[in-house]
mmCIF file of C-alpha atoms in Angstrom:
data_model
loop_
_atom_site.group_PDB
_atom_site.id
_atom_site.type_symbol
_atom_site.label_atom_id
_atom_site.label_comp_id
_atom_site.label_asym_id
_atom_site.label_seq_id
_atom_site.Cartn_x
_atom_site.Cartn_y
_atom_site.Cartn_z
ATOM 1 C CA MET A 139 9.653 3.284 3.310
ATOM 2 C CA ALA A 140 12.279 2.059 0.807
ATOM 3 C CA PRO A 141 12.927 5.531 -0.729
ATOM 4 C CA VAL A 142 13.574 6.989 2.737
ATOM 5 C CA ILE A 143 15.964 4.138 3.574
ATOM 6 C CA ARG A 144 17.784 4.762 0.309
ATOM 7 C CA GLU A 145 18.088 8.493 1.037
ATOM 8 C CA LEU A 146 19.354 7.824 4.582
ATOM 9 C CA LYS A 147 21.993 5.453 3.203
ATOM 10 C CA LYS A 148 23.017 7.989 0.564
ATOM 11 C CA ARG A 149 23.556 10.640 3.277
ATOM 12 C CA LYS A 150 25.322 8.103 5.525
ATOM 13 C CA VAL A 151 22.801 8.687 8.310
ATOM 14 C CA ALA A 152 22.886 5.862 10.868
ATOM 15 C CA PHE A 153 19.619 3.972 11.313
ATOM 16 C CA LYS A 154 18.288 0.603 12.402
ATOM 17 C CA LEU A 155 15.658 -1.303 10.450
ATOM 18 C CA ILE A 156 12.976 -3.156 12.422
ATOM 19 C CA THR A 157 10.480 -5.529 10.786
ATOM 20 C CA SER A 158 7.362 -6.717 12.587
ATOM 21 C CA GLY A 159 6.668 -9.884 10.610
ATOM 22 C CA GLN A 160 3.198 -8.740 9.487
ATOM 23 C CA THR A 161 4.180 -9.432 5.887
ATOM 24 C CA GLU A 162 7.134 -11.255 4.402
ATOM 25 C CA ILE A 163 9.612 -8.727 3.006
ATOM 26 C CA LEU A 164 11.872 -10.116 0.274
ATOM 27 C CA PHE A 165 14.828 -7.751 0.524
ATOM 28 C CA ASP A 166 16.500 -9.394 -2.493
ATOM 29 C CA GLU A 167 13.875 -7.688 -4.683
ATOM 30 C CA PHE A 168 15.290 -4.298 -3.652
ATOM 31 C CA THR A 169 19.014 -4.995 -4.015
ATOM 32 C CA ASP A 170 19.492 -2.739 -7.054
ATOM 33 C CA TYR A 171 17.543 0.031 -5.305
ATOM 34 C CA LEU A 172 18.796 -0.246 -1.723
ATOM 35 C CA GLY A 173 21.937 -2.323 -2.063
ATOM 36 C CA LEU A 174 22.470 -5.213 0.314
ATOM 37 C CA ILE A 175 20.227 -4.696 3.303
ATOM 38 C CA LYS A 176 18.676 -6.767 6.044
ATOM 39 C CA PRO A 177 16.729 -5.890 9.204
ATOM 40 C CA ASP A 178 18.683 -5.169 12.363
ATOM 41 C CA ILE A 179 15.778 -6.437 14.443
ATOM 42 C CA SER A 180 13.042 -8.704 13.142
ATOM 43 C CA PHE A 181 10.097 -10.390 14.779
ATOM 44 C CA GLU A 182 8.341 -13.628 13.925
ATOM 45 C CA TYR A 183 6.664 -13.704 10.510
ATOM 46 C CA LYS A 184 2.881 -14.033 10.717
ATOM 47 C CA ARG A 185 2.174 -17.104 8.588
ATOM 48 C CA ASN A 186 -1.480 -17.668 9.470
ATOM 49 C CA LYS A 187 -3.616 -15.103 7.634
ATOM 50 C CA SER A 188 -6.798 -17.133 7.709
ATOM 51 C CA SER A 189 -8.945 -14.954 9.955
ATOM 52 C CA ALA A 190 -9.318 -11.625 11.720
ATOM 53 C CA VAL A 191 -9.043 -13.454 15.054
ATOM 54 C CA HIS A 192 -5.645 -14.919 14.162
ATOM 55 C CA PHE A 193 -4.487 -11.506 13.016
ATOM 56 C CA ALA A 194 -5.620 -9.832 16.244
ATOM 57 C CA LEU A 195 -3.886 -12.488 18.349
ATOM 58 C CA TRP A 196 -0.680 -12.013 16.341
ATOM 59 C CA ALA A 197 -0.838 -8.222 16.807
ATOM 60 C CA VAL A 198 -1.279 -8.482 20.596
ATOM 61 C CA LYS A 199 1.527 -11.022 20.852
ATOM 62 C CA ILE A 200 3.961 -8.965 18.739
ATOM 63 C CA PHE A 201 3.150 -5.787 20.670
ATOM 64 C CA PHE A 202 4.214 -7.285 23.988
ATOM 65 C CA VAL A 203 7.143 -9.241 22.526
ATOM 66 C CA ALA A 204 8.445 -6.090 20.794
ATOM 67 C CA LEU A 205 7.818 -3.934 23.865
ATOM 68 C CA LEU A 206 9.991 -6.212 25.999
ATOM 69 C CA SER A 207 12.590 -6.909 23.313
ATOM 70 C CA LEU A 208 13.126 -3.223 22.536
ATOM 71 C CA ARG A 209 13.444 -2.181 26.179
ATOM 72 C CA GLN A 210 17.221 -2.487 26.048
ATOM 73 C CA GLU A 211 17.342 -0.837 22.613
ATOM 74 C CA PHE A 212 15.213 2.186 23.522
ATOM 75 C CA GLY A 213 14.950 2.343 27.292
ATOM 76 C CA LYS A 214 18.443 3.638 28.057
ATOM 77 C CA GLN A 215 19.063 5.682 24.904
ATOM 78 C CA ASN A 216 19.389 9.447 24.725
ATOM 79 C CA LYS A 217 15.799 10.246 23.767
ATOM 80 C CA LYS A 218 16.719 13.499 22.000
ATOM 81 C CA GLY A 219 18.478 11.895 19.061
ATOM 82 C CA ILE A 220 16.082 9.053 18.279
ATOM 83 C CA TYR A 221 13.222 9.154 15.785
ATOM 84 C CA VAL A 222 10.983 6.159 15.185
ATOM 85 C CA ILE A 223 9.835 6.371 11.566
ATOM 86 C CA VAL A 224 6.640 4.552 10.609
ATOM 87 C CA HIS A 225 4.891 4.540 7.262
ATOM 88 C CA GLY A 226 1.261 4.515 6.237
ATOM 89 C CA ASP A 227 -1.578 2.683 7.887
ATOM 90 C CA THR A 228 -0.518 -0.856 8.725
ATOM 91 C CA VAL A 229 -1.034 -2.414 12.136
ATOM 92 C CA SER A 230 2.763 -2.732 12.294
ATOM 93 C CA SER A 231 3.081 1.050 11.986
ATOM 94 C CA LEU A 232 0.531 1.511 14.771
ATOM 95 C CA LEU A 233 2.396 -0.910 17.040
ATOM 96 C CA GLY A 234 5.675 0.874 16.284
ATOM 97 C CA ALA A 235 4.151 4.262 17.141
ATOM 98 C CA LEU A 236 2.631 2.975 20.386
ATOM 99 C CA ILE A 237 5.925 1.428 21.514
ATOM 100 C CA ALA A 238 7.803 4.616 20.618
ATOM 101 C CA ARG A 239 5.346 6.669 22.671
ATOM 102 C CA ILE A 240 5.719 4.340 25.671
ATOM 103 C CA TYR A 241 9.503 4.776 25.563
ATOM 104 C CA GLY A 242 9.232 8.548 25.092
ATOM 105 C CA LEU A 243 10.731 8.620 21.581
ATOM 106 C CA LYS A 244 9.836 11.044 18.788
ATOM 107 C CA ILE A 245 7.493 9.570 16.193
ATOM 108 C CA VAL A 246 7.709 10.380 12.487
ATOM 109 C CA HIS A 247 4.711 9.400 10.354
ATOM 110 C CA ILE A 248 5.232 9.153 6.587
ATOM 111 C CA GLU A 249 2.177 9.258 4.283
ATOM 112 C CA SER A 250 0.183 10.991 6.997
ATOM 113 C CA GLY A 251 -3.205 12.667 6.716
ATOM 114 C CA LEU A 252 -4.924 10.304 4.286
ATOM 115 C CA ARG A 253 -8.560 9.853 5.273
ATOM 116 C CA SER A 254 -11.585 7.938 4.018
ATOM 117 C CA TYR A 255 -13.600 9.261 6.969
ATOM 118 C CA ASN A 256 -15.041 5.797 7.448
ATOM 119 C CA PHE A 257 -13.440 3.548 10.063
ATOM 120 C CA LEU A 258 -14.863 0.438 8.367
ATOM 121 C CA GLU A 259 -13.185 1.059 4.982
ATOM 122 C CA PRO A 260 -10.340 0.518 4.778
ATOM 123 C CA PHE A 261 -10.369 -1.475 8.022
ATOM 124 C CA PRO A 262 -8.332 -1.494 10.217
ATOM 125 C CA GLU A 263 -6.071 0.874 8.250
ATOM 126 C CA GLU A 264 -8.247 3.974 8.640
ATOM 127 C CA LEU A 265 -8.266 3.531 12.399
ATOM 128 C CA SER A 266 -4.503 2.883 12.474
ATOM 129 C CA ARG A 267 -3.736 6.023 10.498
ATOM 130 C CA TYR A 268 -6.060 8.107 12.679
ATOM 131 C CA ILE A 269 -4.305 7.010 15.871
ATOM 132 C CA ILE A 270 -0.765 7.274 14.483
ATOM 133 C CA SER A 271 -1.256 10.848 13.287
ATOM 134 C CA ARG A 272 -2.310 11.814 16.808
ATOM 135 C CA LEU A 273 0.725 10.168 18.344
ATOM 136 C CA ALA A 274 3.209 11.541 15.798
ATOM 137 C CA ASP A 275 5.553 14.450 16.479
ATOM 138 C CA ILE A 276 6.166 14.979 12.758
ATOM 139 C CA ASN A 277 3.609 14.194 10.034
ATOM 140 C CA PHE A 278 4.877 14.056 6.451
ATOM 141 C CA CYS A 279 1.834 14.600 4.215
ATOM 142 C CA PRO A 280 1.717 13.989 0.439
ATOM 143 C CA ASN A 281 -0.490 17.007 -0.365
ATOM 144 C CA THR A 282 -2.352 19.994 1.098
ATOM 145 C CA TRP A 283 -5.582 17.996 1.411
ATOM 146 C CA CYS A 284 -3.818 15.644 3.820
ATOM 147 C CA ILE A 285 -2.416 18.591 5.788
ATOM 148 C CA ASP A 286 -5.927 20.056 6.074
ATOM 149 C CA ASN A 287 -7.131 16.711 7.439
ATOM 150 C CA LEU A 288 -4.705 17.128 10.344
ATOM 151 C CA LYS A 289 -5.832 20.578 11.490
ATOM 152 C CA LYS A 290 -6.691 19.255 14.953
ATOM 153 C CA VAL A 291 -3.444 17.273 15.286
ATOM 154 C CA LYS A 292 -0.696 18.799 17.420
ATOM 155 C CA GLY A 293 2.326 17.380 15.576
ATOM 156 C CA VAL A 294 4.278 19.294 12.935
ATOM 157 C CA LYS A 295 2.915 18.893 9.381
ATOM 158 C CA VAL A 296 5.281 18.894 6.401
ATOM 159 C CA ASN A 297 4.126 18.779 2.766
ATOM 160 C CA THR A 298 6.134 16.341 0.617
ATOM 161 C CA PHE A 299 3.903 17.130 -2.442
ATOM 162 C CA GLN A 300 3.735 13.452 -3.407
ATOM 163 C CA ASN A 301 3.846 10.142 -1.600
ATOM 164 C CA THR A 302 7.244 8.417 -1.300
ATOM 165 C CA LEU A 303 5.724 5.754 -3.562
ATOM 166 C CA ILE A 304 6.518 8.072 -6.483
ATOM 167 C CA ASP A 305 10.248 7.717 -5.809
ATOM 168 C CA ILE A 306 10.310 3.956 -6.148
ATOM 169 C CA PHE A 307 7.774 4.147 -8.987
ATOM 170 C CA ASN A 308 10.113 6.394 -10.981
ATOM 171 C CA PHE A 309 13.057 4.098 -10.348
ATOM 172 C CA VAL A 310 11.200 0.902 -11.221
ATOM 173 C CA THR A 311 9.586 2.173 -14.424
ATOM 174 C CA LYS A 312 12.912 3.525 -15.694
ATOM 175 C CA ASN A 313 15.009 0.499 -14.780
ATOM 176 C CA THR A 314 12.967 -2.532 -15.851
ATOM 177 C CA LYS A 315 14.640 -3.792 -19.010
ATOM 178 C CA LYS A 316 14.573 -7.575 -18.749
ATOM 179 C CA VAL A 317 11.610 -9.698 -19.853
ATOM 180 C CA THR A 318 8.777 -9.640 -17.327
ATOM 181 C CA PHE A 319 5.643 -11.708 -16.798
ATOM 182 C CA ALA A 320 3.639 -9.087 -18.713
ATOM 183 C CA ASP A 321 5.752 -9.574 -21.837
ATOM 184 C CA ASN A 322 4.346 -13.095 -22.254
ATOM 185 C CA LEU A 323 0.694 -12.095 -21.990
ATOM 186 C CA PRO A 324 -1.785 -11.340 -24.799
ATOM 187 C CA LYS A 325 -1.481 -7.852 -26.246
ATOM 188 C CA LYS A 326 -4.681 -6.734 -24.517
ATOM 189 C CA TYR A 327 -5.801 -7.658 -20.989
ATOM 190 C CA PHE A 328 -7.074 -6.037 -17.820
ATOM 191 C CA VAL A 329 -5.816 -6.534 -14.273
ATOM 192 C CA LEU A 330 -8.085 -7.459 -11.370
ATOM 193 C CA VAL A 331 -6.968 -7.094 -7.740
ATOM 194 C CA PHE A 332 -9.612 -8.185 -5.236
ATOM 195 C CA HIS A 333 -8.187 -8.772 -1.781
ATOM 196 C CA ARG A 334 -9.424 -6.284 0.807
ATOM 197 C CA GLN A 335 -10.550 -8.087 3.968
ATOM 198 C CA GLU A 336 -13.678 -5.934 4.304
ATOM 199 C CA HIS A 337 -14.743 -7.509 0.989
ATOM 200 C CA VAL A 338 -13.406 -11.057 0.920
ATOM 201 C CA MET A 339 -13.805 -11.759 4.647
ATOM 202 C CA PHE A 340 -16.571 -9.532 6.032
ATOM 203 C CA GLY A 341 -18.726 -8.848 2.968
ATOM 204 C CA ARG A 342 -18.442 -12.001 0.924
ATOM 205 C CA GLN A 343 -21.929 -12.082 -0.607
ATOM 206 C CA GLU A 344 -21.729 -8.552 -2.016
ATOM 207 C CA ALA A 345 -18.095 -9.140 -3.002
ATOM 208 C CA TYR A 346 -18.989 -12.338 -4.869
ATOM 209 C CA ASP A 347 -21.758 -10.533 -6.754
ATOM 210 C CA ILE A 348 -19.439 -7.661 -7.746
ATOM 211 C CA PHE A 349 -16.629 -10.074 -8.662
ATOM 212 C CA ARG A 350 -18.884 -11.983 -11.065
ATOM 213 C CA THR A 351 -20.191 -8.716 -12.544
ATOM 214 C CA ILE A 352 -16.662 -7.519 -13.357
ATOM 215 C CA LEU A 353 -15.767 -10.761 -15.121
ATOM 216 C CA ARG A 354 -19.047 -10.976 -17.046
ATOM 217 C CA ASN A 355 -18.798 -7.384 -18.295
ATOM 218 C CA GLU A 356 -15.517 -7.881 -20.153
ATOM 219 C CA LYS A 357 -15.617 -10.183 -23.193
ATOM 220 C CA ARG A 358 -13.087 -8.376 -25.425
ATOM 221 C CA PHE A 359 -9.882 -9.544 -23.725
ATOM 222 C CA PRO A 360 -8.785 -11.682 -20.761
ATOM 223 C CA CYS A 361 -8.509 -10.839 -17.082
ATOM 224 C CA VAL A 362 -5.206 -11.207 -15.216
ATOM 225 C CA LEU A 363 -6.348 -12.069 -11.698
ATOM 226 C CA ILE A 364 -3.828 -11.427 -8.914
ATOM 227 C CA MET A 365 -4.116 -14.325 -6.464
ATOM 228 C CA HIS A 366 -3.386 -12.894 -3.027
ATOM 229 C CA LYS A 367 -3.817 -15.361 -0.171
ATOM 230 C CA LEU A 368 -7.105 -13.709 0.818
ATOM 231 C CA THR A 369 -8.253 -13.844 -2.827
ATOM 232 C CA SER A 370 -7.639 -17.595 -2.987
ATOM 233 C CA ASP A 371 -9.448 -18.125 0.320
ATOM 234 C CA PHE A 372 -12.374 -16.050 -0.950
ATOM 235 C CA LEU A 373 -12.664 -18.025 -4.198
ATOM 236 C CA ARG A 374 -12.583 -21.331 -2.334
ATOM 237 C CA ALA A 375 -15.161 -20.145 0.218
ATOM 238 C CA SER A 376 -17.402 -19.000 -2.651
ATOM 239 C CA GLY A 377 -17.081 -22.384 -4.360
ATOM 240 C CA ILE A 378 -15.726 -20.966 -7.626
ATOM 241 C CA ASN A 379 -11.989 -21.603 -7.326
ATOM 242 C CA ASN A 380 -11.943 -24.526 -9.768
ATOM 243 C CA LYS A 381 -14.204 -22.688 -12.208
ATOM 244 C CA ILE A 382 -11.842 -19.698 -12.188
ATOM 245 C CA LEU A 383 -8.827 -21.928 -12.823
ATOM 246 C CA ARG A 384 -10.576 -23.569 -15.810
ATOM 247 C CA ASP A 385 -11.804 -20.336 -17.391
ATOM 248 C CA LYS A 386 -9.713 -19.584 -20.498
ATOM 249 C CA ASN A 387 -10.552 -15.885 -20.241
ATOM 250 C CA ILE A 388 -8.969 -15.625 -16.771
ATOM 251 C CA ILE A 389 -5.221 -15.751 -16.163
ATOM 252 C CA PRO A 390 -4.598 -16.332 -12.447
ATOM 253 C CA VAL A 391 -1.158 -15.318 -11.214
ATOM 254 C CA SER A 392 0.417 -15.310 -7.767
ATOM 255 C CA ARG A 393 1.349 -11.982 -6.250
ATOM 256 C CA LEU A 394 4.212 -10.554 -8.298
ATOM 257 C CA PRO A 395 7.345 -8.695 -7.191
ATOM 258 C CA HIS A 396 6.684 -4.955 -7.282
ATOM 259 C CA ARG A 397 8.726 -4.353 -10.421
ATOM 260 C CA GLN A 398 6.895 -7.085 -12.316
ATOM 261 C CA PHE A 399 3.533 -5.831 -11.084
ATOM 262 C CA MET A 400 4.251 -2.283 -12.218
ATOM 263 C CA LYS A 401 5.091 -3.529 -15.699
ATOM 264 C CA LEU A 402 1.907 -5.613 -15.659
ATOM 265 C CA ILE A 403 -0.376 -2.636 -14.994
ATOM 266 C CA GLU A 404 1.637 -0.383 -17.314
ATOM 267 C CA LYS A 405 0.931 -2.705 -20.267
ATOM 268 C CA SER A 406 -2.703 -3.389 -19.330
ATOM 269 C CA GLN A 407 -5.778 -1.751 -20.839
ATOM 270 C CA TYR A 408 -7.144 -0.875 -17.420
ATOM 271 C CA VAL A 409 -7.017 -1.922 -13.770
ATOM 272 C CA VAL A 410 -9.871 -2.950 -11.470
ATOM 273 C CA THR A 411 -8.742 -2.940 -7.847
ATOM 274 C CA ASP A 412 -9.775 -2.533 -4.226
ATOM 275 C CA GLY A 413 -6.260 -1.446 -3.230
ATOM 276 C CA GLY A 414 -5.367 2.134 -2.311
ATOM 277 C CA SER A 415 -1.729 1.844 -3.398
ATOM 278 C CA ASN A 416 -2.892 0.581 -6.800
ATOM 279 C CA GLN A 417 -5.071 3.691 -7.100
ATOM 280 C CA GLU A 418 -1.970 5.799 -6.626
ATOM 281 C CA GLU A 419 0.198 3.744 -8.999
ATOM 282 C CA THR A 420 -2.364 3.950 -11.803
ATOM 283 C CA TYR A 421 -2.588 7.708 -11.205
ATOM 284 C CA TYR A 422 1.153 8.061 -11.818
ATOM 285 C CA LEU A 423 0.812 6.036 -15.020
ATOM 286 C CA GLY A 424 -2.374 7.748 -16.211
ATOM 287 C CA LYS A 425 -3.882 4.261 -16.476
ATOM 288 C CA PRO A 426 -7.702 3.858 -16.295
ATOM 289 C CA CYS A 427 -8.570 2.497 -12.867
ATOM 290 C CA LEU A 428 -11.861 1.308 -11.396
ATOM 291 C CA LEU A 429 -11.749 1.360 -7.604
ATOM 292 C CA ILE A 430 -13.913 -1.363 -6.066
ATOM 293 C CA ARG A 431 -14.719 0.464 -2.856
ATOM 294 C CA LYS A 432 -17.364 2.642 -1.271
ATOM 295 C CA HIS A 433 -14.746 4.940 0.267
ATOM 296 C CA THR A 434 -11.115 5.760 -0.435
ATOM 297 C CA GLU A 435 -8.503 7.477 1.706
ATOM 298 C CA ARG A 436 -6.723 8.919 -1.334
ATOM 299 C CA ILE A 437 -7.580 11.745 -3.734
ATOM 300 C CA GLU A 438 -5.026 10.825 -6.421
ATOM 301 C CA GLY A 439 -6.687 10.296 -9.788
ATOM 302 C CA LEU A 440 -10.283 10.902 -8.673
ATOM 303 C CA GLY A 441 -12.189 12.688 -11.422
ATOM 304 C CA GLU A 442 -9.379 11.885 -13.856
ATOM 305 C CA ASN A 443 -8.176 8.328 -14.495
ATOM 306 C CA VAL A 444 -9.767 6.824 -11.350
ATOM 307 C CA VAL A 445 -13.469 6.026 -10.911
ATOM 308 C CA LEU A 446 -14.740 5.204 -7.423
ATOM 309 C CA SER A 447 -17.378 2.530 -8.049
ATOM 310 C CA ARG A 448 -19.093 2.694 -4.636
ATOM 311 C CA MET A 449 -19.932 -0.959 -5.453
ATOM 312 C CA ASN A 450 -22.489 0.246 -8.009
ATOM 313 C CA LYS A 451 -22.947 -2.189 -10.924
ATOM 314 C CA ARG A 452 -23.982 0.560 -13.357
ATOM 315 C CA VAL A 453 -20.805 2.518 -12.605
ATOM 316 C CA ILE A 454 -18.734 -0.641 -13.021
ATOM 317 C CA LYS A 455 -20.333 -1.479 -16.369
ATOM 318 C CA GLN A 456 -19.986 2.087 -17.650
ATOM 319 C CA PHE A 457 -16.280 2.178 -16.763
ATOM 320 C CA GLN A 458 -15.465 -1.177 -18.361
ATOM 321 C CA LYS A 459 -17.350 -0.272 -21.527
ATOM 322 C CA ASN A 460 -15.762 3.183 -21.869
ATOM 323 C CA TYR A 461 -12.400 2.735 -20.119
ATOM 324 C CA ARG A 462 -10.494 4.541 -22.900
ATOM 325 C CA GLN A 463 -12.010 7.891 -21.888
ATOM 326 C CA TYR A 464 -10.146 7.666 -18.566
ATOM 327 C CA ARG A 465 -6.675 7.495 -20.097
ATOM 328 C CA ARG A 466 -4.394 10.320 -18.992
ATOM 329 C CA GLU A 467 -0.788 11.414 -19.432
ATOM 330 C CA ARG A 468 1.795 10.252 -16.920
ATOM 331 C CA VAL A 469 2.204 12.448 -13.886
ATOM 332 C CA GLN A 470 5.209 14.766 -14.018
ATOM 333 C CA THR A 471 6.992 14.854 -10.691
ATOM 334 C CA GLY A 472 9.039 17.497 -8.947
ATOM 335 C CA ALA A 473 11.277 17.122 -5.918
ATOM 336 C CA SER A 474 11.718 13.684 -4.368
ATOM 337 C CA PRO A 475 9.454 13.208 -1.308
ATOM 338 C CA ALA A 476 12.144 11.053 0.338
ATOM 339 C CA LYS A 477 14.687 13.845 -0.124
ATOM 340 C CA ILE A 478 12.284 16.377 1.436
ATOM 341 C CA ILE A 479 11.787 14.044 4.420
ATOM 342 C CA VAL A 480 15.468 13.366 5.060
ATOM 343 C CA ASP A 481 16.396 17.038 4.512
ATOM 344 C CA TYR A 482 13.897 18.019 7.192
ATOM 345 C CA LEU A 483 15.002 15.354 9.667
ATOM 346 C CA ILE A 484 18.674 16.244 9.243
ATOM 347 C CA LYS A 485 17.856 19.887 9.966
ATOM 348 C CA GLN A 486 16.202 18.671 13.171
ATOM 349 C CA LYS A 487 19.589 17.102 14.031
ATOM 350 C CA LEU A 488 18.437 13.558 13.477
#
């Protein structure tokens, strides 16, 4: 969403920023990209991420709190001139779209049309995206494949040719000059991101087996392990947290600011991840990427730098052994997706 906010500010288009509290957003990280910015309306930050039950309770609570709180904001407004813009597949985006529909506001969905065609992976994101695209009046899709996925959807479909992620990617990779975490690492390393709830919460035994396989396969250089909250919980539940912390071939690191993380994967030999956004980021970089999933909602990099493991140990081993063959050139980009989006909305008399 940040590139769209930046483009709106550049055009001096009035908007209000609403944050749900699903994740903690550190706006200071974006000061050089967005300038000074803070939410106009923000709801309570969800601190307890320990279980699906807690998450569901938070979502229900925030839905009703937001519905009542935004009644004055939306209920008496001129409906014609208001667009509620939501991005991607988060539960927050789904709640925003539902509330907008209740108040009769136009819904704009950015990064629309991505599909894994499996509601259990990624969960609940695949379900969220499916519902949002059916509620949306305008769907901004990153490619023709995504547009084709929305053939049965009534809303307008607009091709942005890339995801808005490319806008912030281009800015970050061109404007990171100071020393980063990656600059203090060994010359060669690989990055491991293992945090999807369908793995670390609902499929722990298989996840543990795959996790150990990944670490055992690579003896040439160390692993930089990104310690998301769910990753830490998974390691503790599996009884290997202390072993991981003592292993000299594993470098655990807390979740990094986006700029630092981009530099980390840029300097790595390859990336092993269960994250869809990471798939896209490695595609832009041409960085070898092993996707620890059975299904993915993205096509970026597949058959090129990205290998979908389908949780198959032979595929995992083959990739780690021969990762160099998946190196590609950086993606060359055309028009800014954020510019395409704001151009279109302005023409609709936003």
